[in-house]
Amino acid sequence: SRPYRPAEVDFNHPRIFDSDRILSLDRTPKSITIYGAGVIGCEYASMFRNLGIKVNLINTRDKLLEFLDDEIIDALSYHLRDLGIVIRHREVLDRIEGHDDGVVISLKSGKQLKSDILLWANGRVGNTDRLNLEAIGLAPSSRGYLTVNDVFQTEIPNVYAVGDVIGFPSLASAAYTQGRVAAGHVCDRDSDCRAIGEIPTGIYTSPEISSVGKSERELTASNVPYEVGNAQFKSLARAQITGRGAGMLKILFHRETLEILGIHCFGANAAEIIHIGQAIMAQPSPGNSLMYFINTTFNYPTMAEAYRVAALNGFNRLF
């Protein structure tokens, strides 16, 4: 895929960048406005703020990263603001003016912001426009995405699509697995190339975010009787030793069967920590159980012991 570049934005201006071209930035600006607060926008906001650059983050939605669990969204918003990032929600672009001394962005709410540079991070486009897919009867969406089934066949059965061109989750890790599943189906070896049901999400903000499975919002909407177990990183010896106590691990599990339904992690090394929970969630019943973490001895001091702390916290809520 490539960054979405609307015609009304002058990407030829030396102070206006997309999420690819920003990597060639040859100077350190004093300030940056980022339009788009999705995964890419939030990651770049963290990076630039950690370099001491003033950051305005403009979000067109009500919340940051709405596909995440609400508690994780709240934690991310708090920590980004604590870093000094100014976040503006529910804003819509009116116009962008590039000048020699900076970029002025005007919003339909009446606000105007000026910064040294502008980063446009409002989505990506699948690279399907040059493949002449219409000639075989395939019509990508306006963003270049194709519709596929569970083995990644398009509407034309002998044409498969994986990765960014099929949209969410648009992760390199997911694309690798999708490619294996598609290749297995082509070779009639489906049983050798099965996709794991739950793909973890890794978001490299400050601190990191990672999750796998269902959120509280999804479980509530589905009327699933669940309970929550929490472990605050600040209570873990390893986090205290390393001075990285900001963060938490959250386990969502079924109240009656103790099956783990979702795991959400916010903090240092979250994208590494999540794989322990992912491995247990992938086990067939009764292997996927909260009791695994309660009955397992973890090395001390480690961040992994957050699983046992969270499991005990949740188990003690049952009655």
PDB file of N, CA and C in Angstrom, residues 219-254:
ATOM      1  N   LEU A 219     -17.528  -7.752  23.953  1.00  0.00           N
ATOM      2  CA  LEU A 219     -18.130  -8.782  24.800  1.00  0.00           C
ATOM      3  C   LEU A 219     -19.450  -8.305  25.391  1.00  0.00           C
ATOM      4  N   THR A 220     -19.513  -7.044  25.775  1.00  0.00           N
ATOM      5  CA  THR A 220     -20.751  -6.486  26.317  1.00  0.00           C
ATOM      6  C   THR A 220     -21.846  -6.476  25.253  1.00  0.00           C
ATOM      7  N   ALA A 221     -21.486  -6.091  24.032  1.00  0.00           N
ATOM      8  CA  ALA A 221     -22.467  -6.054  22.940  1.00  0.00           C
ATOM      9  C   ALA A 221     -22.988  -7.442  22.601  1.00  0.00           C
ATOM     10  N   SER A 222     -22.160  -8.471  22.842  1.00  0.00           N
ATOM     11  CA  SER A 222     -22.545  -9.848  22.538  1.00  0.00           C
ATOM     12  C   SER A 222     -23.176 -10.566  23.734  1.00  0.00           C
ATOM     13  N   ASN A 223     -23.368  -9.843  24.844  1.00  0.00           N
ATOM     14  CA  ASN A 223     -23.973 -10.398  26.055  1.00  0.00           C
ATOM     15  C   ASN A 223     -23.199 -11.604  26.596  1.00  0.00           C
ATOM     16  N   VAL A 224     -21.880 -11.532  26.530  1.00  0.00           N
ATOM     17  CA  VAL A 224     -21.027 -12.602  27.053  1.00  0.00           C
ATOM     18  C   VAL A 224     -20.735 -12.313  28.524  1.00  0.00           C
ATOM     19  N   PRO A 225     -20.983 -13.286  29.423  1.00  0.00           N
ATOM     20  CA  PRO A 225     -20.681 -13.060  30.848  1.00  0.00           C
ATOM     21  C   PRO A 225     -19.170 -13.170  31.095  1.00  0.00           C
ATOM     22  N   TYR A 226     -18.512 -12.047  31.218  1.00  0.00           N
ATOM     23  CA  TYR A 226     -17.059 -12.048  31.359  1.00  0.00           C
ATOM     24  C   TYR A 226     -16.632 -11.338  32.640  1.00  0.00           C
ATOM     25  N   GLU A 227     -15.389 -11.559  33.015  1.00  0.00           N
ATOM     26  CA  GLU A 227     -14.802 -10.849  34.140  1.00  0.00           C
ATOM     27  C   GLU A 227     -13.440 -10.322  33.705  1.00  0.00           C
ATOM     28  N   VAL A 228     -12.888  -9.405  34.482  1.00  0.00           N
ATOM     29  CA  VAL A 228     -11.644  -8.719  34.132  1.00  0.00           C
ATOM     30  C   VAL A 228     -10.595  -8.953  35.209  1.00  0.00           C
ATOM     31  N   GLY A 229      -9.382  -9.260  34.778  1.00  0.00           N
ATOM     32  CA  GLY A 229      -8.241  -9.313  35.681  1.00  0.00           C
ATOM     33  C   GLY A 229      -7.202  -8.301  35.242  1.00  0.00           C
ATOM     34  N   ASN A 230      -6.716  -7.492  36.192  1.00  0.00           N
ATOM     35  CA  ASN A 230      -5.762  -6.435  35.864  1.00  0.00           C
ATOM     36  C   ASN A 230      -4.453  -6.616  36.616  1.00  0.00           C
ATOM     37  N   ALA A 231      -3.356  -6.260  35.972  1.00  0.00           N
ATOM     38  CA  ALA A 231      -2.052  -6.167  36.628  1.00  0.00           C
ATOM     39  C   ALA A 231      -1.436  -4.836  36.236  1.00  0.00           C
ATOM     40  N   GLN A 232      -1.180  -3.988  37.206  1.00  0.00           N
ATOM     41  CA  GLN A 232      -0.518  -2.720  36.951  1.00  0.00           C
ATOM     42  C   GLN A 232       0.992  -2.944  36.934  1.00  0.00           C
ATOM     43  N   PHE A 233       1.662  -2.459  35.894  1.00  0.00           N
ATOM     44  CA  PHE A 233       3.100  -2.674  35.791  1.00  0.00           C
ATOM     45  C   PHE A 233       3.859  -2.089  36.985  1.00  0.00           C
ATOM     46  N   LYS A 234       3.358  -1.009  37.548  1.00  0.00           N
ATOM     47  CA  LYS A 234       4.070  -0.359  38.646  1.00  0.00           C
ATOM     48  C   LYS A 234       4.178  -1.252  39.879  1.00  0.00           C
ATOM     49  N   SER A 235       3.361  -2.324  39.936  1.00  0.00           N
ATOM     50  CA  SER A 235       3.423  -3.244  41.067  1.00  0.00           C
ATOM     51  C   SER A 235       4.368  -4.411  40.814  1.00  0.00           C
ATOM     52  N   LEU A 236       4.950  -4.486  39.608  1.00  0.00           N
ATOM     53  CA  LEU A 236       5.866  -5.576  39.271  1.00  0.00           C
ATOM     54  C   LEU A 236       7.304  -5.185  39.585  1.00  0.00           C
ATOM     55  N   ALA A 237       8.046  -6.105  40.184  1.00  0.00           N
ATOM     56  CA  ALA A 237       9.432  -5.815  40.561  1.00  0.00           C
ATOM     57  C   ALA A 237      10.278  -5.442  39.349  1.00  0.00           C
ATOM     58  N   ARG A 238      10.096  -6.153  38.233  1.00  0.00           N
ATOM     59  CA  ARG A 238      10.904  -5.876  37.045  1.00  0.00           C
ATOM     60  C   ARG A 238      10.674  -4.452  36.539  1.00  0.00           C
ATOM     61  N   ALA A 239       9.424  -4.008  36.542  1.00  0.00           N
ATOM     62  CA  ALA A 239       9.114  -2.656  36.095  1.00  0.00           C
ATOM     63  C   ALA A 239       9.701  -1.618  37.040  1.00  0.00           C
ATOM     64  N   GLN A 240       9.683  -1.910  38.341  1.00  0.00           N
ATOM     65  CA  GLN A 240      10.269  -0.987  39.300  1.00  0.00           C
ATOM     66  C   GLN A 240      11.783  -0.891  39.121  1.00  0.00           C
ATOM     67  N   ILE A 241      12.429  -2.021  38.851  1.00  0.00           N
ATOM     68  CA  ILE A 241      13.885  -2.051  38.661  1.00  0.00           C
ATOM     69  C   ILE A 241      14.283  -1.263  37.411  1.00  0.00           C
ATOM     70  N   THR A 242      13.527  -1.442  36.331  1.00  0.00           N
ATOM     71  CA  THR A 242      13.874  -0.788  35.068  1.00  0.00           C
ATOM     72  C   THR A 242      13.343   0.641  34.981  1.00  0.00           C
ATOM     73  N   GLY A 243      12.497   1.044  35.923  1.00  0.00           N
ATOM     74  CA  GLY A 243      11.926   2.373  35.898  1.00  0.00           C
ATOM     75  C   GLY A 243      10.884   2.571  34.818  1.00  0.00           C
ATOM     76  N   ARG A 244      10.268   1.478  34.398  1.00  0.00           N
ATOM     77  CA  ARG A 244       9.256   1.555  33.332  1.00  0.00           C
ATOM     78  C   ARG A 244       7.926   1.046  33.874  1.00  0.00           C
ATOM     79  N   GLY A 245       7.412   1.765  34.848  1.00  0.00           N
ATOM     80  CA  GLY A 245       6.218   1.314  35.548  1.00  0.00           C
ATOM     81  C   GLY A 245       4.906   1.732  34.932  1.00  0.00           C
ATOM     82  N   ALA A 246       4.943   2.535  33.887  1.00  0.00           N
ATOM     83  CA  ALA A 246       3.696   2.961  33.235  1.00  0.00           C
ATOM     84  C   ALA A 246       3.157   1.828  32.377  1.00  0.00           C
ATOM     85  N   GLY A 247       1.961   1.365  32.689  1.00  0.00           N
ATOM     86  CA  GLY A 247       1.353   0.338  31.861  1.00  0.00           C
ATOM     87  C   GLY A 247       0.570  -0.676  32.654  1.00  0.00           C
ATOM     88  N   MET A 248      -0.051  -1.585  31.930  1.00  0.00           N
ATOM     89  CA  MET A 248      -0.877  -2.593  32.579  1.00  0.00           C
ATOM     90  C   MET A 248      -1.144  -3.748  31.623  1.00  0.00           C
ATOM     91  N   LEU A 249      -1.546  -4.878  32.209  1.00  0.00           N
ATOM     92  CA  LEU A 249      -1.989  -6.046  31.449  1.00  0.00           C
ATOM     93  C   LEU A 249      -3.404  -6.367  31.902  1.00  0.00           C
ATOM     94  N   LYS A 250      -4.260  -6.628  30.950  1.00  0.00           N
ATOM     95  CA  LYS A 250      -5.682  -6.842  31.237  1.00  0.00           C
ATOM     96  C   LYS A 250      -6.126  -8.135  30.563  1.00  0.00           C
ATOM     97  N   ILE A 251      -6.695  -9.036  31.351  1.00  0.00           N
ATOM     98  CA  ILE A 251      -7.201 -10.307  30.838  1.00  0.00           C
ATOM     99  C   ILE A 251      -8.721 -10.314  30.954  1.00  0.00           C
ATOM    100  N   LEU A 252      -9.407 -10.620  29.851  1.00  0.00           N
ATOM    101  CA  LEU A 252     -10.859 -10.780  29.847  1.00  0.00           C
ATOM    102  C   LEU A 252     -11.158 -12.267  29.718  1.00  0.00           C
ATOM    103  N   PHE A 253     -11.961 -12.805  30.618  1.00  0.00           N
ATOM    104  CA  PHE A 253     -12.235 -14.245  30.601  1.00  0.00           C
ATOM    105  C   PHE A 253     -13.696 -14.527  30.925  1.00  0.00           C
ATOM    106  N   HIS A 254     -14.174 -15.674  30.483  1.00  0.00           N
ATOM    107  CA  HIS A 254     -15.559 -16.076  30.696  1.00  0.00           C
ATOM    108  C   HIS A 254     -15.755 -16.433  32.173  1.00  0.00           C
TER     109      HIS A 254
END
